[in-house]
């Protein structure tokens, strides 16, 4: 996978805009971010240091479980491995009592770590939508495809995000976000940025950023003091970016990418 130049410092985050206007445009049907937003994403289970027993890299059970907090320290989401899915995980949000436990989305790979699908659980995304038969049977629940994330090998961008809407389930869908792994200089960990794709490759390279996240912490991937720090422009999809951050970690780890630290 190639890398792109980080555009974090060139982005005016007070003016940046993800251009989403209503909750119908987000994956979890929550309102888009109203202002510039900062999130911190902590792994709930560490991958041990060198010399200790390590999990199978391709499974990455630990890399699916995170706690997401806003800049006030309040939990906004957690992710948890889905028991009946080898690679999948659930996105959960707090209930009315502040406990985290309500599953709002399920994410799974139907072929490899390079193609992932985001599903509504037991609730169609639009009238007349049929559940995805294979994933639904595997999960013993009706799963309705909401979005698809494609990781591409050897490209400057690492992923493209497609959203399914009414009438588009079996046809072409618009690419709503592009995800790039960034070259942010020497001695950095993983940095990623998102933008709305332009009509051409050259136009895309000049599009303002929607989101940016980076790993900070120790020298070892997913040790307990590691975390992701995420910045989001107003008008962006918070839940989708959390999912993308988890998927980017899984995808990079599964191909044993360098982690320069």
Coordinates of C-alpha atoms in Angstrom, one line a residue:
X1 CA 0.0 0.0 0.0
X2 CA 1.3 3.4 -0.9
X3 CA 1.1 6.5 1.2
X4 CA -0.1 10.1 0.7
X5 CA 1.3 13.3 2.1
X6 CA -0.4 14.3 5.3
X7 CA -2.6 17.4 4.9
X8 CA -3.5 17.8 8.6
X9 CA -1.5 21.0 9.1
X10 CA -2.9 22.5 5.9
X11 CA -6.5 21.9 7.0
X12 CA -8.4 24.7 8.8
X13 CA -10.5 22.5 11.0
X14 CA -12.8 25.3 12.2
X15 CA -13.9 25.8 8.6
X16 CA -13.6 22.2 7.2
X17 CA -17.0 20.6 6.4
X18 CA -17.9 17.0 5.7
X19 CA -21.0 18.3 3.9
X20 CA -23.5 15.9 5.6
X21 CA -26.7 17.8 6.4
X22 CA -29.1 15.2 8.0
X23 CA -29.1 12.0 10.0
X24 CA -30.3 10.1 7.0
X25 CA -26.8 10.5 5.5
X26 CA -24.9 8.7 8.4
X27 CA -24.5 5.0 8.9
X28 CA -26.0 5.0 12.4
X29 CA -28.8 7.5 11.6
X30 CA -27.3 10.0 14.1
X31 CA -27.0 13.7 13.3
X32 CA -23.7 14.6 11.6
X33 CA -21.2 16.4 13.8
X34 CA -22.3 20.0 14.4
X35 CA -18.8 21.4 15.0
X36 CA -15.2 20.3 14.9
X37 CA -15.0 17.2 17.0
X38 CA -12.2 15.3 18.8
X39 CA -12.4 11.6 19.7
X40 CA -10.0 9.3 21.5
X41 CA -10.2 5.6 20.7
X42 CA -8.6 3.2 23.2
X43 CA -8.1 -0.6 22.7
X44 CA -9.9 -2.5 25.5
X45 CA -7.5 -5.5 25.2
X46 CA -3.8 -5.1 24.6
X47 CA -1.7 -7.2 22.2
X48 CA 1.2 -8.3 24.4
X49 CA 4.8 -7.1 24.1
X50 CA 7.5 -9.0 22.3
X51 CA 8.4 -12.1 24.2
X52 CA 4.8 -12.7 25.4
X53 CA 2.3 -14.9 23.6
X54 CA 0.8 -13.1 20.6
X55 CA -2.6 -13.8 18.9
X56 CA -2.7 -14.9 15.3
X57 CA -2.2 -11.7 13.4
X58 CA -4.9 -12.5 10.8
X59 CA -7.6 -12.9 13.4
X60 CA -6.8 -9.8 15.5
X61 CA -9.4 -10.5 18.1
X62 CA -7.9 -7.7 20.3
X63 CA -7.9 -5.2 17.5
X64 CA -11.7 -5.3 17.3
X65 CA -12.5 -4.1 20.8
X66 CA -12.3 -0.4 21.6
X67 CA -13.7 2.3 23.8
X68 CA -14.5 5.7 22.1
X69 CA -14.6 8.9 24.2
X70 CA -15.3 12.5 23.4
X71 CA -13.2 15.5 24.5
X72 CA -15.2 15.5 27.8
X73 CA -14.2 11.9 28.6
X74 CA -17.7 10.5 28.0
X75 CA -18.1 7.2 26.2
X76 CA -19.9 7.7 22.9
X77 CA -19.3 4.2 21.4
X78 CA -17.6 0.9 22.1
X79 CA -16.8 -1.9 19.7
X80 CA -17.0 -5.6 20.6
X81 CA -16.2 -8.7 18.6
X82 CA -19.3 -10.5 17.3
X83 CA -19.4 -13.9 18.8
X84 CA -20.7 -15.8 15.7
X85 CA -18.4 -14.0 13.2
X86 CA -14.7 -14.9 12.8
X87 CA -13.6 -11.4 11.9
X88 CA -16.7 -9.2 12.6
X89 CA -17.4 -6.7 15.4
X90 CA -20.4 -4.7 16.7
X91 CA -20.6 -1.0 17.2
X92 CA -22.5 -0.2 20.4
X93 CA -23.7 3.0 22.0
X94 CA -24.6 3.9 25.6
X95 CA -28.2 3.4 26.6
X96 CA -30.2 5.9 28.6
X97 CA -28.5 4.9 31.9
X98 CA -25.1 5.5 30.5
X99 CA -24.3 1.8 30.1
X100 CA -22.9 0.7 26.8
X101 CA -24.8 -2.2 25.4
X102 CA -27.1 -1.4 22.5
X103 CA -25.8 -2.8 19.2
X104 CA -26.4 -0.2 16.4
X105 CA -24.2 -1.6 13.6
X106 CA -22.4 -4.9 12.7
X107 CA -19.3 -5.0 10.6
X108 CA -18.0 -8.1 8.9
X109 CA -15.7 -9.2 6.1
X110 CA -17.3 -11.6 3.6
X111 CA -14.2 -12.6 1.8
X112 CA -11.0 -11.1 3.1
X113 CA -9.7 -8.3 5.2
X114 CA -9.9 -6.1 2.1
X115 CA -13.7 -6.0 1.7
X116 CA -15.9 -5.2 4.7
X117 CA -19.6 -4.5 5.0
X118 CA -21.5 -2.4 7.5
X119 CA -24.9 -3.8 8.4
X120 CA -28.0 -2.7 10.2
X121 CA -29.1 -5.5 12.5
X122 CA -32.8 -6.6 12.1
X123 CA -33.8 -3.3 10.6
X124 CA -33.8 -2.5 6.8
X125 CA -32.0 0.6 5.7
X126 CA -34.8 1.5 3.4
X127 CA -38.2 0.1 2.5
X128 CA -38.1 -3.1 0.5
X129 CA -34.4 -3.9 1.3
X130 CA -33.7 -7.6 1.7
X131 CA -31.3 -9.0 4.2
X132 CA -27.9 -10.2 3.0
X133 CA -28.4 -14.0 2.9
X134 CA -24.8 -15.2 3.6
X135 CA -23.9 -12.9 6.5
X136 CA -27.4 -13.2 8.0
X137 CA -27.2 -17.0 8.1
X138 CA -23.8 -16.9 9.6
X139 CA -24.8 -14.4 12.3
X140 CA -28.2 -15.9 13.0
X141 CA -29.7 -12.4 12.5
X142 CA -31.1 -10.4 9.7
X143 CA -28.3 -8.1 8.4
X144 CA -29.1 -5.3 6.0
X145 CA -26.1 -3.8 4.1
X146 CA -25.6 -0.2 4.9
X147 CA -22.1 0.5 3.5
X148 CA -19.1 -1.2 2.0
X149 CA -15.4 -0.5 2.6
X150 CA -12.9 -1.6 0.0
X151 CA -9.2 -1.7 0.8
X152 CA -7.0 -1.5 -2.3
X153 CA -3.5 -2.9 -2.4
X154 CA -0.7 -0.8 -3.8
X155 CA -2.8 2.4 -4.2
X156 CA -2.2 5.8 -2.8
X157 CA -5.5 5.6 -1.1
X158 CA -6.0 2.6 1.2
X159 CA -9.8 2.4 1.1
X160 CA -13.0 3.6 -0.7
X161 CA -16.3 3.8 1.1
X162 CA -19.6 3.2 -0.6
X163 CA -23.1 3.8 0.9
X164 CA -26.2 1.8 -0.1
X165 CA -29.4 3.8 -0.4
X166 CA -32.9 3.0 -1.7
X167 CA -32.9 1.8 -5.3
X168 CA -29.1 1.3 -5.4
X169 CA -28.7 -2.0 -3.5
X170 CA -27.9 -4.1 -6.6
X171 CA -26.4 -1.3 -8.8
X172 CA -23.6 1.2 -8.7
X173 CA -23.3 3.3 -5.6
X174 CA -21.5 6.6 -5.0
X175 CA -18.1 6.6 -3.3
X176 CA -18.8 8.9 -0.3
X177 CA -15.3 8.9 1.2
X178 CA -11.7 8.1 0.4
X179 CA -9.3 7.0 3.1
X180 CA -5.6 7.5 2.7
X181 CA -2.7 6.3 4.8
X182 CA -0.4 9.2 5.4
X183 CA 3.3 9.8 5.2
X184 CA 3.6 12.1 8.1
X185 CA 7.4 12.1 8.4
X186 CA 9.9 9.9 10.1
X187 CA 9.3 8.2 13.4
X188 CA 5.5 8.3 13.3
X189 CA 3.0 5.6 13.7
X190 CA 0.0 5.0 11.5
X191 CA -1.8 8.2 10.3
X192 CA -4.9 8.2 8.2
X193 CA -7.0 10.9 6.5
X194 CA -10.4 11.0 4.8
X195 CA -11.8 13.3 2.2
X196 CA -14.8 13.4 -0.2
X197 CA -13.5 12.2 -3.6
X198 CA -13.3 14.7 -6.4
X199 CA -14.3 13.9 -10.0
X200 CA -10.6 13.3 -10.9
X201 CA -7.5 12.1 -9.1
X202 CA -6.0 15.5 -9.2
X203 CA -9.1 17.1 -7.9
X204 CA -9.3 14.6 -5.0
X205 CA -5.7 15.5 -4.0
X206 CA -6.9 19.1 -3.3
X207 CA -10.2 18.3 -1.6
X208 CA -10.3 19.4 2.1
X209 CA -10.1 16.8 4.8
X210 CA -13.1 15.5 6.6
X211 CA -11.3 13.3 9.2
X212 CA -7.8 12.5 10.5
X213 CA -6.6 10.0 13.1
X214 CA -3.3 8.8 14.3
X215 CA -1.9 6.2 16.7
X216 CA 0.0 7.6 19.6
X217 CA 1.6 5.8 22.6
X218 CA 4.2 3.1 23.0
X219 CA 6.5 1.5 20.5
X220 CA 4.4 -1.7 20.3
X221 CA 1.1 -1.9 18.3
X222 CA -2.0 -2.0 20.6
X223 CA -0.2 -2.0 23.9
X224 CA -2.4 -0.7 26.8
X225 CA -1.1 2.9 26.6
X226 CA -1.7 3.1 22.9
X227 CA -4.7 5.1 21.5
X228 CA -6.0 6.7 18.4
X229 CA -6.6 10.5 18.4
X230 CA -9.2 11.5 15.8
X231 CA -10.2 14.9 14.5
X232 CA -13.5 15.3 12.6
X233 CA -14.8 18.3 10.6
X234 CA -18.4 19.5 11.2
X235 CA -20.9 17.7 9.0
X236 CA -19.1 14.4 9.2
X237 CA -20.2 10.8 10.1
X238 CA -18.8 10.0 13.5
X239 CA -19.8 6.3 13.7
X240 CA -18.4 5.7 10.2
X241 CA -15.0 7.2 11.0
X242 CA -14.8 5.0 14.2
X243 CA -15.5 1.9 12.1
X244 CA -12.9 3.0 9.5
X245 CA -10.3 3.5 12.2
X246 CA -10.8 0.0 13.5
X247 CA -10.8 -1.5 10.0
X248 CA -7.6 0.3 9.0
X249 CA -5.9 -1.1 12.1
X250 CA -7.1 -4.6 11.2
X251 CA -6.1 -4.3 7.6
X252 CA -2.7 -2.9 8.3
X253 CA -1.9 -5.5 11.0
X254 CA -3.1 -8.4 8.9
X255 CA -0.6 -7.7 6.2
X256 CA 2.2 -7.2 8.8
X257 CA 2.8 -3.6 7.9
X258 CA 5.8 -1.8 9.3
X259 CA 5.0 0.0 12.5
X260 CA 7.9 2.5 12.9
X261 CA 7.0 4.0 16.2

